[in-house]
Coordinates of C-alpha atoms and ligand atoms in Angstrom, one line a residue:
Chain M
X1 CA 0.0 0.0 0.0
X2 CA 1.3 3.4 -0.9
X3 CA 0.3 6.7 0.7
X4 CA 0.8 9.8 -1.4
X5 CA 0.1 13.4 -0.8
X6 CA 0.0 13.1 3.0
X7 CA 2.4 14.7 5.4
X8 CA 4.5 11.6 5.2
X9 CA 4.0 9.4 2.2
X10 CA 5.5 6.0 2.8
X11 CA 5.1 2.7 1.3
X12 CA 3.4 0.4 3.7
X13 CA 3.6 -3.3 4.0
X14 CA 0.7 -5.6 4.5
X15 CA -1.1 -4.7 7.8
X16 CA -0.8 -7.1 10.7
X17 CA -4.4 -8.0 11.5
X18 CA -4.6 -9.9 14.7
X19 CA -7.3 -12.2 16.1
X20 CA -9.1 -9.2 17.4
X21 CA -9.9 -8.3 13.8
X22 CA -11.5 -11.5 12.9
X23 CA -14.8 -9.9 12.1
X24 CA -13.3 -7.1 10.1
X25 CA -11.3 -8.5 7.2
X26 CA -9.7 -5.4 5.8
X27 CA -6.6 -6.8 4.3
X28 CA -7.7 -6.3 0.8
X29 CA -8.9 -2.8 1.5
X30 CA -5.5 -1.8 3.0
X31 CA -3.7 -3.1 -0.1
X32 CA -5.0 -0.2 -2.2
X33 CA -3.1 3.1 -2.3
X34 CA -4.6 6.1 -0.4
X35 CA -4.4 9.8 -1.2
X36 CA -5.9 12.6 0.8
X37 CA -9.5 13.7 0.3
X38 CA -9.9 17.3 -0.8
X39 CA -10.0 19.5 2.4
X40 CA -13.3 21.2 3.0
X41 CA -14.0 23.5 5.9
X42 CA -17.5 24.6 6.4
X43 CA -18.6 23.9 9.9
X44 CA -18.2 26.2 12.9
X45 CA -16.1 23.7 14.9
X46 CA -13.1 24.8 16.9
X47 CA -10.8 22.2 15.3
X48 CA -11.5 20.9 11.8
X49 CA -9.6 18.2 10.1
X50 CA -10.3 17.2 6.5
X51 CA -8.1 15.2 4.1
X52 CA -4.6 16.1 5.1
X53 CA -5.4 19.6 6.3
X54 CA -6.5 21.3 9.5
X55 CA -8.2 24.6 10.3
X56 CA -8.2 25.9 13.8
X57 CA -10.9 28.4 14.6
X58 CA -10.9 30.3 17.9
X59 CA -10.6 27.9 20.8
X60 CA -12.7 28.0 23.9
X61 CA -11.1 29.3 27.0
X62 CA -8.8 26.8 28.8
X63 CA -7.8 24.9 25.6
X64 CA -4.4 24.9 24.1
X65 CA -3.3 23.1 21.0
X66 CA 0.0 22.0 19.4
X67 CA 1.3 19.8 16.6
X68 CA 3.0 16.7 17.5
X69 CA 5.2 14.0 16.1
X70 CA 4.4 10.3 16.2
X71 CA 7.1 7.7 16.6
X72 CA 6.9 4.0 15.6
X73 CA 7.3 2.2 12.3
X74 CA 4.5 -0.3 12.5
X75 CA 1.6 -0.1 10.1
X76 CA -0.8 1.9 12.3
X77 CA 1.9 4.3 13.6
X78 CA 3.0 5.0 10.0
X79 CA -0.6 5.5 9.0
X80 CA -1.1 8.1 11.7
X81 CA 2.3 9.7 11.2
X82 CA 1.1 10.5 7.7
X83 CA -2.0 12.2 8.9
X84 CA -2.8 15.4 10.8
X85 CA -1.6 15.2 14.4
X86 CA -2.5 17.5 17.3
X87 CA -2.2 17.5 21.0
X88 CA -5.0 19.3 22.8
X89 CA -4.5 20.2 26.4
X90 CA -7.4 21.3 28.6
X91 CA -5.8 23.5 31.3
X92 CA -8.8 25.3 32.8
X93 CA -12.5 24.7 33.4
X94 CA -14.2 25.1 30.0
X95 CA -16.9 27.7 29.4
X96 CA -18.2 25.7 26.5
X97 CA -17.4 22.2 25.0
X98 CA -14.6 21.9 22.5
X99 CA -15.9 20.9 19.2
X100 CA -13.7 18.8 16.8
X101 CA -14.8 17.9 13.3
X102 CA -13.2 15.3 11.1
X103 CA -14.6 15.4 7.6
X104 CA -13.9 13.6 4.4
X105 CA -15.5 15.0 1.3
X106 CA -14.2 12.3 -1.0
X107 CA -15.6 11.3 -4.3
X108 CA -13.5 8.2 -4.7
X109 CA -12.9 5.2 -2.6
X110 CA -9.1 5.6 -2.3
X111 CA -9.4 9.1 -0.8
X112 CA -8.8 9.4 2.9
X113 CA -8.7 11.6 6.0
X114 CA -6.1 10.5 8.5
X115 CA -6.3 12.1 11.9
X116 CA -4.4 11.7 15.2
X117 CA -5.6 13.6 18.2
X118 CA -4.2 13.5 21.7
X119 CA -6.3 15.0 24.5
X120 CA -4.9 15.8 27.9
X121 CA -7.1 17.0 30.7
X122 CA -5.1 18.4 33.5
X123 CA -5.7 17.5 37.2
X124 CA -9.0 18.5 38.6
X125 CA -10.3 20.0 35.4
X126 CA -13.8 19.2 34.1
X127 CA -13.9 19.1 30.3
X128 CA -16.4 18.3 27.5
X129 CA -15.5 17.5 23.9
X130 CA -17.9 17.0 21.0
X131 CA -16.2 15.1 18.3
X132 CA -18.0 14.5 15.0
X133 CA -17.0 12.5 12.0
X134 CA -18.7 13.0 8.7
X135 CA -18.0 11.9 5.2
X136 CA -19.5 11.6 1.8
X137 CA -20.5 8.3 0.4
X138 CA -17.1 6.9 -0.5
X139 CA -13.6 6.9 1.0
X140 CA -11.8 6.1 4.1
X141 CA -11.2 7.8 7.5
X142 CA -8.7 6.6 9.9
X143 CA -8.4 8.2 13.3
X144 CA -6.8 7.7 16.6
X145 CA -7.8 9.5 19.7
X146 CA -5.6 9.2 22.7
X147 CA -6.9 10.5 25.9
X148 CA -5.2 11.1 29.2
X149 CA -7.2 12.2 32.2
X150 CA -5.0 13.4 35.1
X151 CA -6.0 12.9 38.7
X152 CA -9.5 14.1 39.6
X153 CA -10.3 15.3 36.1
X154 CA -13.5 14.6 34.2
X155 CA -14.2 14.3 30.5
X156 CA -17.5 14.0 28.9
X157 CA -16.6 12.8 25.4
X158 CA -19.4 12.7 22.8
X159 CA -18.6 11.2 19.4
X160 CA -20.7 10.9 16.4
X161 CA -19.9 9.0 13.2
X162 CA -21.7 9.7 10.0
X163 CA -19.3 8.7 7.4
X164 CA -21.1 7.7 4.3
X165 CA -22.8 4.4 3.3
X166 CA -20.0 3.1 1.2
X167 CA -17.1 4.3 3.3
X168 CA -14.7 2.1 5.2
X169 CA -13.4 3.5 8.5
X170 CA -11.1 2.5 11.3
X171 CA -11.0 4.4 14.5
X172 CA -9.2 3.9 17.8
X173 CA -10.0 5.6 21.1
X174 CA -7.6 4.9 23.8
X175 CA -8.2 6.4 27.2
X176 CA -6.1 6.3 30.4
X177 CA -8.0 7.4 33.5
X178 CA -5.9 8.4 36.5
X179 CA -6.9 8.3 40.2
X180 CA -10.3 9.8 40.9
X181 CA -10.7 10.8 37.3
X182 CA -13.9 10.2 35.4
X183 CA -14.4 9.4 31.7
X184 CA -17.8 9.5 30.1
X185 CA -17.9 8.4 26.6
X186 CA -20.9 8.3 24.3
X187 CA -20.7 7.1 20.7
X188 CA -23.4 7.3 18.1
X189 CA -22.8 5.9 14.6
X190 CA -24.7 5.4 11.4
X191 CA -24.5 3.5 8.1
X192 CA -21.1 2.7 6.5
X193 CA -19.8 -0.2 4.5
X194 CA -17.6 -1.0 7.4
X195 CA -16.7 0.8 10.6
X196 CA -14.2 -0.6 13.0
X197 CA -14.1 1.0 16.4
X198 CA -11.4 0.0 18.8
X199 CA -12.0 1.2 22.3
X200 CA -9.3 0.7 24.9
X201 CA -10.1 2.1 28.3
X202 CA -7.6 1.8 31.1
X203 CA -8.4 2.6 34.7
X204 CA -5.0 3.5 36.1
X205 CA -5.7 4.8 39.6
X206 CA -7.9 4.3 42.5
X207 CA -11.5 5.5 42.3
X208 CA -11.2 6.1 38.6
X209 CA -14.4 5.5 36.6
X210 CA -15.3 5.0 33.0
X211 CA -18.8 5.1 31.6
X212 CA -19.0 3.9 28.0
X213 CA -22.1 4.2 25.9
X214 CA -22.4 3.4 22.2
X215 CA -25.3 3.1 19.8
X216 CA -25.2 2.2 16.1
X217 CA -28.3 2.9 14.0
X218 CA -28.0 1.0 10.9
X219 CA -30.5 0.7 8.0
X220 CA -28.6 -0.3 5.0
X221 CA -26.1 -3.0 4.1
X222 CA -23.8 -1.7 6.8
X223 CA -21.4 -3.3 9.1
X224 CA -20.0 -2.0 12.4
X225 CA -17.5 -3.8 14.5
X226 CA -17.0 -2.5 18.0
X227 CA -14.0 -4.0 19.8
X228 CA -13.8 -2.9 23.4
X229 CA -11.3 -3.6 26.1
X230 CA -11.6 -2.2 29.6
X231 CA -8.6 -2.8 31.8
X232 CA -8.7 -2.3 35.5
X233 CA -5.1 -1.7 36.5
X234 CA -5.9 -0.5 40.0
X235 CA -8.1 -1.6 42.9
X236 CA -11.3 0.4 43.6
X237 CA -12.0 1.2 40.0
X238 CA -15.3 1.0 38.2
X239 CA -16.6 0.8 34.7
X240 CA -20.0 0.6 33.1
X241 CA -20.4 -0.2 29.5
X242 CA -23.6 -0.4 27.4
X243 CA -23.1 -1.1 23.7
X244 CA -26.4 -1.0 21.7
X245 CA -27.3 -1.6 18.1
X246 CA -30.6 -0.9 16.4
X247 CA -30.4 -2.9 13.2
X248 CA -32.6 -2.7 10.1
X249 CA -32.1 -3.6 6.5
X250 CA -29.2 -5.9 5.9
X251 CA -27.0 -4.5 8.5
X252 CA -24.7 -6.3 10.8
X253 CA -23.2 -5.3 14.1
X254 CA -20.4 -7.0 16.0
X255 CA -19.5 -6.3 19.6
X256 CA -16.5 -8.1 21.1
X257 CA -15.8 -6.9 24.5
X258 CA -13.4 -7.7 27.3
X259 CA -13.2 -6.7 30.9
X260 CA -9.8 -7.4 32.3
X261 CA -9.0 -7.0 36.0
X262 CA -5.3 -7.3 36.8
X263 CA -3.8 -9.3 39.7
X264 CA -4.9 -8.0 43.0
X265 CA -7.0 -5.1 41.7
X266 CA -9.6 -5.7 44.4
X267 CA -13.0 -4.1 44.9
X268 CA -13.5 -3.5 41.2
X269 CA -17.0 -3.0 39.8
X270 CA -17.3 -3.6 36.1
X271 CA -20.3 -4.2 33.9
X272 CA -20.4 -4.7 30.1
X273 CA -23.7 -5.1 28.4
X274 CA -24.4 -5.5 24.7
X275 CA -28.0 -5.1 23.5
X276 CA -29.2 -5.6 19.9
X277 CA -32.6 -5.1 18.4
X278 CA -33.2 -6.5 15.0
X279 CA -35.8 -4.6 13.0
X280 CA -35.6 -6.7 9.9
X281 CA -35.2 -10.3 9.0
X282 CA -31.9 -9.8 7.3
X283 CA -30.3 -7.8 10.1
X284 CA -27.7 -9.6 12.2
X285 CA -25.8 -9.1 15.4
X286 CA -22.9 -10.9 17.1
X287 CA -22.2 -10.1 20.7
X288 CA -19.2 -11.6 22.6
X289 CA -18.5 -10.0 26.0
X290 CA -15.7 -11.7 28.0
X291 CA -14.2 -11.5 31.4
X292 CA -10.6 -12.0 32.3
X293 CA -10.2 -11.6 36.1
X294 CA -7.2 -12.0 38.3
X295 CA -8.6 -10.7 41.6
X296 CA -11.2 -12.3 43.8
X297 CA -13.0 -9.4 45.5
X298 CA -14.7 -8.0 42.4
X299 CA -18.3 -7.4 41.1
X300 CA -18.6 -8.0 37.4
X301 CA -21.4 -8.6 35.1
X302 CA -21.5 -9.0 31.4
X303 CA -24.1 -10.1 28.8
X304 CA -25.4 -9.8 25.4
X305 CA -29.0 -9.9 24.2
X306 CA -30.4 -9.8 20.7
X307 CA -34.0 -9.8 19.8
X308 CA -36.9 -8.1 18.1
X309 CA -38.7 -5.2 19.7
X310 CA -40.3 -6.8 22.8
X311 CA -43.7 -8.3 22.0
X312 CA -45.1 -7.6 25.4
X313 CA -44.1 -3.9 25.3
X314 CA -45.6 -3.7 21.8
X315 CA -48.9 -5.2 22.8
X316 CA -49.1 -2.9 25.8
X317 CA -48.9 0.1 23.6
X318 CA -51.3 -1.4 21.0
X319 CA -53.8 -2.2 23.7
X320 CA -54.0 1.5 24.5
X321 CA -54.8 2.3 20.9
X322 CA -51.3 3.3 19.7
X323 CA -50.9 2.0 16.2
X324 CA -48.3 -0.6 15.2
X325 CA -46.0 1.8 13.4
X326 CA -46.1 4.4 16.1
X327 CA -45.6 1.8 18.8
X328 CA -42.5 0.5 16.9
X329 CA -41.3 4.1 16.7
X330 CA -41.8 4.8 20.3
X331 CA -40.0 1.7 21.4
X332 CA -37.1 2.3 19.0
X333 CA -36.9 5.8 20.3
X334 CA -36.9 4.5 23.9
X335 CA -34.1 2.1 23.0
X336 CA -32.1 5.0 21.6
X337 CA -32.7 7.4 24.4
X338 CA -31.4 5.1 27.1
X339 CA -27.9 5.8 25.8
X340 CA -28.1 9.5 26.4
X341 CA -30.2 9.8 29.6
X342 CA -27.4 11.0 31.8
X343 CA -25.6 13.2 29.3
X344 CA -25.2 17.0 29.7
X345 CA -27.6 19.2 27.8
X346 CA -24.8 20.2 25.3
X347 CA -24.1 16.6 24.6
X348 CA -27.8 15.8 24.2
X349 CA -28.2 18.7 21.7
X350 CA -25.2 17.4 19.8
X351 CA -26.7 14.0 19.4
X352 CA -30.2 15.3 18.8
X353 CA -29.0 17.1 15.7
X354 CA -27.4 13.8 14.5
X355 CA -30.6 11.9 15.2
X356 CA -32.9 14.4 13.5
X357 CA -30.8 14.0 10.3
X358 CA -31.3 10.3 10.4
Chain H
X1 CA -72.3 -5.1 23.7
X2 CA -69.9 -8.0 24.0
X3 CA -71.1 -11.3 22.5
X4 CA -68.7 -14.3 22.7
X5 CA -69.8 -17.5 21.2
X6 CA -68.1 -20.9 21.5
X7 CA -64.7 -19.3 21.7
X8 CA -61.7 -21.6 21.6
X9 CA -58.1 -20.4 21.7
X10 CA -54.6 -21.7 22.0
X11 CA -51.1 -20.4 22.8
X12 CA -48.0 -22.0 21.5
X13 CA -50.0 -25.0 20.4
X14 CA -51.7 -25.6 23.7
X15 CA -55.5 -25.2 23.8
X16 CA -56.4 -22.9 26.7
X17 CA -60.0 -21.8 26.1
X18 CA -62.4 -24.6 25.3
X19 CA -65.7 -23.0 24.2
X20 CA -66.5 -19.8 26.0
X21 CA -69.9 -18.3 25.8
X22 CA -70.1 -14.9 27.5
X23 CA -72.4 -12.0 27.0
X24 CA -72.2 -8.5 28.4
X25 CA -74.8 -5.7 28.0
X26 CA -74.1 -2.0 28.4
X27 CA -74.2 -0.8 32.0
X28 CA -73.4 -4.3 33.4
X29 CA -70.6 -5.3 35.7
X30 CA -69.4 -8.9 35.4
X31 CA -66.9 -10.7 37.7
X32 CA -64.9 -13.6 36.4
X33 CA -63.4 -15.8 39.1
X34 CA -61.8 -19.2 39.0
X35 CA -58.7 -21.1 40.1
X36 CA -55.2 -20.1 39.0
X37 CA -54.4 -21.2 35.5
X38 CA -58.0 -21.6 34.5
X39 CA -57.7 -19.1 31.6
X40 CA -59.0 -15.8 32.9
X41 CA -56.0 -13.8 31.7
X42 CA -56.0 -15.7 28.4
X43 CA -59.6 -14.8 27.8
X44 CA -58.9 -11.1 28.6
X45 CA -55.9 -11.0 26.2
X46 CA -57.8 -12.8 23.5
X47 CA -60.6 -10.2 23.7
X48 CA -57.9 -7.4 23.6
X49 CA -56.2 -9.0 20.6
X50 CA -52.8 -10.2 21.9
X51 CA -51.0 -11.6 18.8
X52 CA -49.6 -14.6 20.7
X53 CA -53.0 -16.1 21.3
X54 CA -54.6 -17.8 18.4
X55 CA -58.3 -18.1 18.2
X56 CA -59.2 -21.5 16.8
X57 CA -62.9 -21.2 16.8
X58 CA -66.0 -19.2 17.7
X59 CA -66.6 -15.5 17.5
X60 CA -66.4 -12.3 19.4
X61 CA -68.8 -9.5 18.4
X62 CA -68.7 -6.1 19.9
X63 CA -71.5 -3.6 19.5
X64 CA -71.2 0.1 20.1
X65 CA -73.7 2.8 19.0
X66 CA -75.7 0.1 17.3
X67 CA -72.7 -0.8 15.1
X68 CA -71.7 -4.4 15.3
X69 CA -68.1 -5.2 14.9
X70 CA -66.3 -8.6 14.4
X71 CA -63.6 -8.0 17.0
X72 CA -61.5 -10.9 15.7
X73 CA -61.0 -9.1 12.4
X74 CA -59.4 -6.1 14.2
X75 CA -55.8 -5.6 15.4
X76 CA -55.2 -4.9 19.1
X77 CA -54.9 -1.1 18.6
X78 CA -58.1 -1.0 16.5
X79 CA -60.0 -2.8 19.3
X80 CA -58.7 -0.2 21.8
X81 CA -59.8 2.6 19.5
X82 CA -63.3 1.0 19.4
X83 CA -63.4 1.2 23.2
X84 CA -61.9 -2.0 24.6
X85 CA -59.5 -1.5 27.5
X86 CA -57.5 -4.2 29.2
X87 CA -56.1 -3.6 32.6
X88 CA -53.1 -5.9 32.8
X89 CA -52.6 -8.4 35.5
X90 CA -48.9 -7.7 35.1
X91 CA -48.5 -4.2 33.6
X92 CA -45.5 -3.9 31.3
X93 CA -42.5 -1.6 32.1
X94 CA -41.4 0.6 29.2
X95 CA -38.2 2.3 30.1
X96 CA -37.4 5.3 27.8
X97 CA -41.1 6.3 27.3
X98 CA -42.5 8.8 29.8
X99 CA -45.8 8.1 31.3
X100 CA -47.2 11.4 30.1
X101 CA -46.0 10.9 26.5
X102 CA -47.6 7.5 26.6
X103 CA -50.9 8.8 27.9
X104 CA -50.9 11.6 25.3
X105 CA -50.1 9.3 22.4
X106 CA -52.9 6.9 23.4
X107 CA -55.4 9.6 24.1
X108 CA -54.7 11.4 20.8
X109 CA -54.9 8.2 18.7
X110 CA -58.2 7.2 20.3
X111 CA -59.7 10.7 19.9
X112 CA -58.5 10.9 16.3
X113 CA -60.1 7.6 15.6
X114 CA -63.4 8.6 17.1
X115 CA -63.4 11.7 15.0
X116 CA -62.7 14.2 17.8
X117 CA -60.5 17.2 17.4
X118 CA -57.1 17.1 18.9
X119 CA -57.2 18.5 22.4
X120 CA -55.1 21.5 23.3
X121 CA -52.1 20.7 25.5
X122 CA -53.3 22.8 28.4
X123 CA -56.8 21.2 28.3
X124 CA -55.2 17.7 28.1
X125 CA -53.1 18.5 31.1
X126 CA -56.1 19.6 33.0
X127 CA -57.8 16.4 32.2
X128 CA -54.8 14.3 33.2
X129 CA -54.5 16.2 36.5
X130 CA -58.2 15.6 37.2
X131 CA -57.7 11.9 36.7
X132 CA -54.6 11.9 38.9
X133 CA -56.6 13.5 41.6
X134 CA -59.4 10.9 41.3
X135 CA -56.8 8.2 41.8
X136 CA -54.9 10.2 44.5
X137 CA -51.7 9.9 42.4
X138 CA -48.8 12.3 42.6
X139 CA -48.0 14.3 39.4
X140 CA -44.4 13.0 39.6
X141 CA -45.7 9.7 38.1
X142 CA -46.3 11.5 34.8
X143 CA -42.7 12.2 34.4
X144 CA -41.4 8.8 35.2
X145 CA -41.0 6.1 32.5
X146 CA -44.1 3.9 32.0
X147 CA -44.3 1.6 35.0
X148 CA -40.5 1.5 35.3
X149 CA -39.7 0.9 38.9
X150 CA -43.3 1.4 40.0
X151 CA -44.3 -0.7 43.0
X152 CA -46.9 -3.4 42.3
X153 CA -49.7 -1.2 43.6
X154 CA -48.5 1.8 41.7
X155 CA -48.6 -0.1 38.5
X156 CA -52.2 -1.1 39.1
X157 CA -53.2 2.5 39.9
X158 CA -51.4 3.5 36.7
X159 CA -53.6 1.1 34.8
X160 CA -56.7 2.7 36.2
X161 CA -55.3 6.1 35.4
X162 CA -55.0 5.1 31.7
X163 CA -58.5 3.7 31.8
X164 CA -59.9 6.8 33.4
X165 CA -58.3 9.0 30.7
X166 CA -59.3 6.8 27.7
X167 CA -62.9 6.3 29.0
X168 CA -63.4 2.9 27.3
X169 CA -66.8 1.3 26.5
X170 CA -65.7 -2.1 27.9
X171 CA -63.1 -2.3 30.6
X172 CA -61.5 -5.8 31.3
X173 CA -59.7 -5.5 34.5
X174 CA -57.4 -8.4 35.1
X175 CA -56.7 -8.7 38.9
X176 CA -56.5 -5.0 39.2
X177 CA -57.0 -5.5 43.0
X178 CA -54.1 -7.9 43.6
X179 CA -51.1 -6.2 45.3
X180 CA -53.2 -3.2 46.5
X181 CA -53.2 -2.0 50.1
X182 CA -56.5 -1.3 51.7
X183 CA -56.5 2.4 50.8
X184 CA -55.3 1.8 47.3
X185 CA -58.1 -0.8 46.8
X186 CA -60.7 1.8 47.8
X187 CA -59.1 4.4 45.5
X188 CA -59.0 2.0 42.6
X189 CA -62.6 1.0 43.2
X190 CA -63.6 4.7 43.2
X191 CA -61.8 5.1 39.8
X192 CA -63.6 2.1 38.4
X193 CA -67.0 3.2 39.7
X194 CA -66.5 6.6 38.2
X195 CA -66.4 5.0 34.8
X196 CA -69.7 3.1 35.4
X197 CA -72.6 4.4 33.4
X198 CA -75.5 2.9 31.4
X199 CA -73.2 3.0 28.3
X200 CA -70.2 1.3 29.7
X201 CA -69.6 -2.2 30.9
X202 CA -66.9 -3.6 33.2
X203 CA -65.5 -7.1 33.5
X204 CA -63.5 -7.7 36.6
X205 CA -61.2 -10.7 36.9
X206 CA -60.6 -11.2 40.6
X207 CA -59.9 -13.8 43.2
X208 CA -61.3 -11.8 46.1
X209 CA -64.7 -10.7 47.5
X210 CA -63.2 -7.6 49.0
X211 CA -63.1 -6.0 45.5
X212 CA -66.7 -7.0 44.8
X213 CA -67.8 -5.3 48.1
X214 CA -66.6 -2.1 46.5
X215 CA -67.5 -2.7 42.9
X216 CA -70.7 -4.7 43.1
X217 CA -71.2 -7.0 40.1
X218 CA -74.4 -7.9 38.4
X219 CA -73.1 -11.3 37.4
X220 CA -70.4 -13.6 38.7
X221 CA -68.9 -16.4 36.5
X222 CA -66.5 -19.1 37.3
X223 CA -64.0 -20.1 34.7
X224 CA -62.4 -23.6 35.1
X225 CA -60.1 -25.3 32.6
X226 CA -61.0 -22.9 29.8
X227 CA -64.8 -23.0 30.3
X228 CA -67.4 -21.1 32.2
X229 CA -68.7 -23.7 34.6
X230 CA -71.1 -21.6 36.6
X231 CA -72.8 -18.2 36.4
X232 CA -74.8 -16.5 39.0
X233 CA -75.4 -13.2 40.7
X234 CA -73.2 -11.5 43.4
X235 CA -74.2 -14.1 45.9
X236 CA -72.1 -16.7 44.0
X237 CA -69.0 -14.8 44.9
X238 CA -69.9 -14.9 48.6
X239 CA -70.6 -18.6 48.3
X240 CA -67.2 -19.2 46.7
X241 CA -65.5 -17.1 49.4
X242 CA -66.9 -19.4 52.0
X243 CA -66.7 -22.8 50.2
X244 CA -63.9 -22.5 47.7
X245 CA -64.0 -24.0 44.2
X246 CA -64.0 -27.7 45.1
X247 CA -67.7 -28.2 45.2
X248 CA -68.2 -26.7 41.8
X249 CA -65.4 -28.7 40.3
X250 CA -66.9 -31.9 41.9
X251 CA -70.2 -31.1 40.2
X252 CA -68.3 -31.1 36.8
X253 CA -67.3 -34.7 37.1
Ligands
LIG401 N1 -47.6 -18.0 26.6 C1 -47.9 -19.2 27.2 N2 -47.3 -20.3 26.9 C2 -47.7 -21.5 27.5 N3 -48.7 -21.6 28.3 C3 -49.4 -20.5 28.6 C4 -49.1 -19.2 28.1 N4 -49.9 -18.3 28.5 C5 -50.8 -19.0 29.3 N5 -50.5 -20.3 29.4 C6 -51.2 -21.3 30.2 O1 -52.5 -21.1 30.0 C7 -53.2 -21.4 31.2 C8 -54.1 -20.3 31.6 O2 -53.4 -19.2 32.0 P1 -54.0 -17.8 32.4 O3 -52.9 -16.8 32.6 O4 -55.0 -17.4 31.5 O5 -54.7 -18.2 33.8 P2 -55.4 -17.3 34.9 O6 -56.8 -17.9 35.0 O7 -55.4 -15.9 34.5 O8 -54.6 -17.6 36.2 P3 -54.2 -16.7 37.4 O9 -55.4 -16.7 38.3 O10 -53.1 -17.4 38.1 O11 -53.9 -15.3 36.9 C9 -52.1 -21.7 32.3 O12 -52.0 -23.1 32.4 C10 -50.9 -21.1 31.7 O13 -49.8 -21.8 32.1
LIG402 MG1 -54.4 -14.3 35.3

């Protein structure tokens, strides 16, 4: 695979897809050459990344930004070194959320946007980031978001992916949560030919907490593959994950999750739940949550459910005179809303816009 | 109003109802009693149109305003719009849908079907508050999700709240009294009695006389193994309270 026209334009060897990629066979895709999508900046976001270019608009108070270098020579490091790379530091309480847009107005399948973002939230700071991905029908977006939350900080991280029905995308979000810090992630995604989301959440210090929410709303012949790992490195940490998929058409959703609790990380609470609703006969879901625990005093739960919209719920609404279609709508809506119930008003507005365009 | 002839029904391949004949006129209150598992809830759900229950024979006709309808040809929502209300033995929790939105959706659909103009929001809220008051329910229940986390008694009251708002022609109340404390029972009975008129009919499924002391039935029926084995007036319930079902079941054999 050759990259041309990016910041770094290397020749890349065949990507090393591990077992964790078994549901996303992208070898053949990554054998084609990639060039940047034409940059296009239209939104009013603070940071805009498109193709191989960036536009920084005025940043909210308490946010600083600098370009960074990426080391490493493996496939993924090389891919991200070629793209746009920024480090964002949140140094003060924010007056408004930081909005980051990653767009890809490509007209051909080999056009790409490559983005690498590091986010550091300093100790005790409360931050909110709205990160949206959009793209036209074709092309590829690869992004990596690396987050470090210092002691006692909080980040509400809202991400939406609307990248085009024929696009193929790979995204990684890696988060390290220090002592008493809190990470609240919500992800909403829609149709694409293939979207692979790699979520790695590491609870590094005591009383750190991560809440992960994701929802894919698929209607076409789409495929989303969420691969999540939550690692409890420290005792007295907690995590709560809910990964949902509402699947229509010929869509397919995969959730492979793992909760890992290292040796002697006691008094950990961790929950991982995958819930899928199939709205059509041809929709399909695979859910595989797993536990890997090396401590004894822990409370863990995990599970995966797949089904149609509940018959009893449906009948209850019908028995009150609500029509079949409307009842289906209400129950789908309820399934969707559960993901956002605890989000801030800004985050809710952000997702509401996304949902209204659906 | 309700005319059930020779009704047989099954669920998942098992026959549950074995030839029910049951007739209700406007203004009447009927009580259906019978041992656990005899088919009382099944009968209520079949009348309301639950899709899991398959009617294998017989007919259910429903007559309102001199218009006779073949209920079995209607979907559950259409039956509700025609004025059938089922108070569930086990009301369903619907997290993610607020009670108020649910009430509004149902109310609007039923009104629209009956050719009434859409009610202004303020007027609708007045109506809802009036019904809450009748049932001595706190307004906070409107803003919670439908039945989610409600106590057993609160769920039953919520059923009657829905009934009071929708004002059905025929209310089938499946064990609405079970799980209610003494005060709640009195309040629920008040809610049900408020619906009574010469145009409406009520079918109470119950195990206990204490409900029938408060909502006095015109007829009492005993359902056993999918058949009505005895019908009588309110004194039958008193007799059952004293003697149980055994003597009736013996008579069967
Ligand atoms: N979905 C189902 N699948 C299998 N059997 C069922 C189903 N629903 C009901 N039944 C059976 O049908 C019979 C009648 O049940 P039903 O709920 O109508 O009884 P009931 O008279 O309401 O009892 P109770 O007084 O305990 O409420 C029972 O034996 C029950 O197990
Ligand atoms: Mg019952």
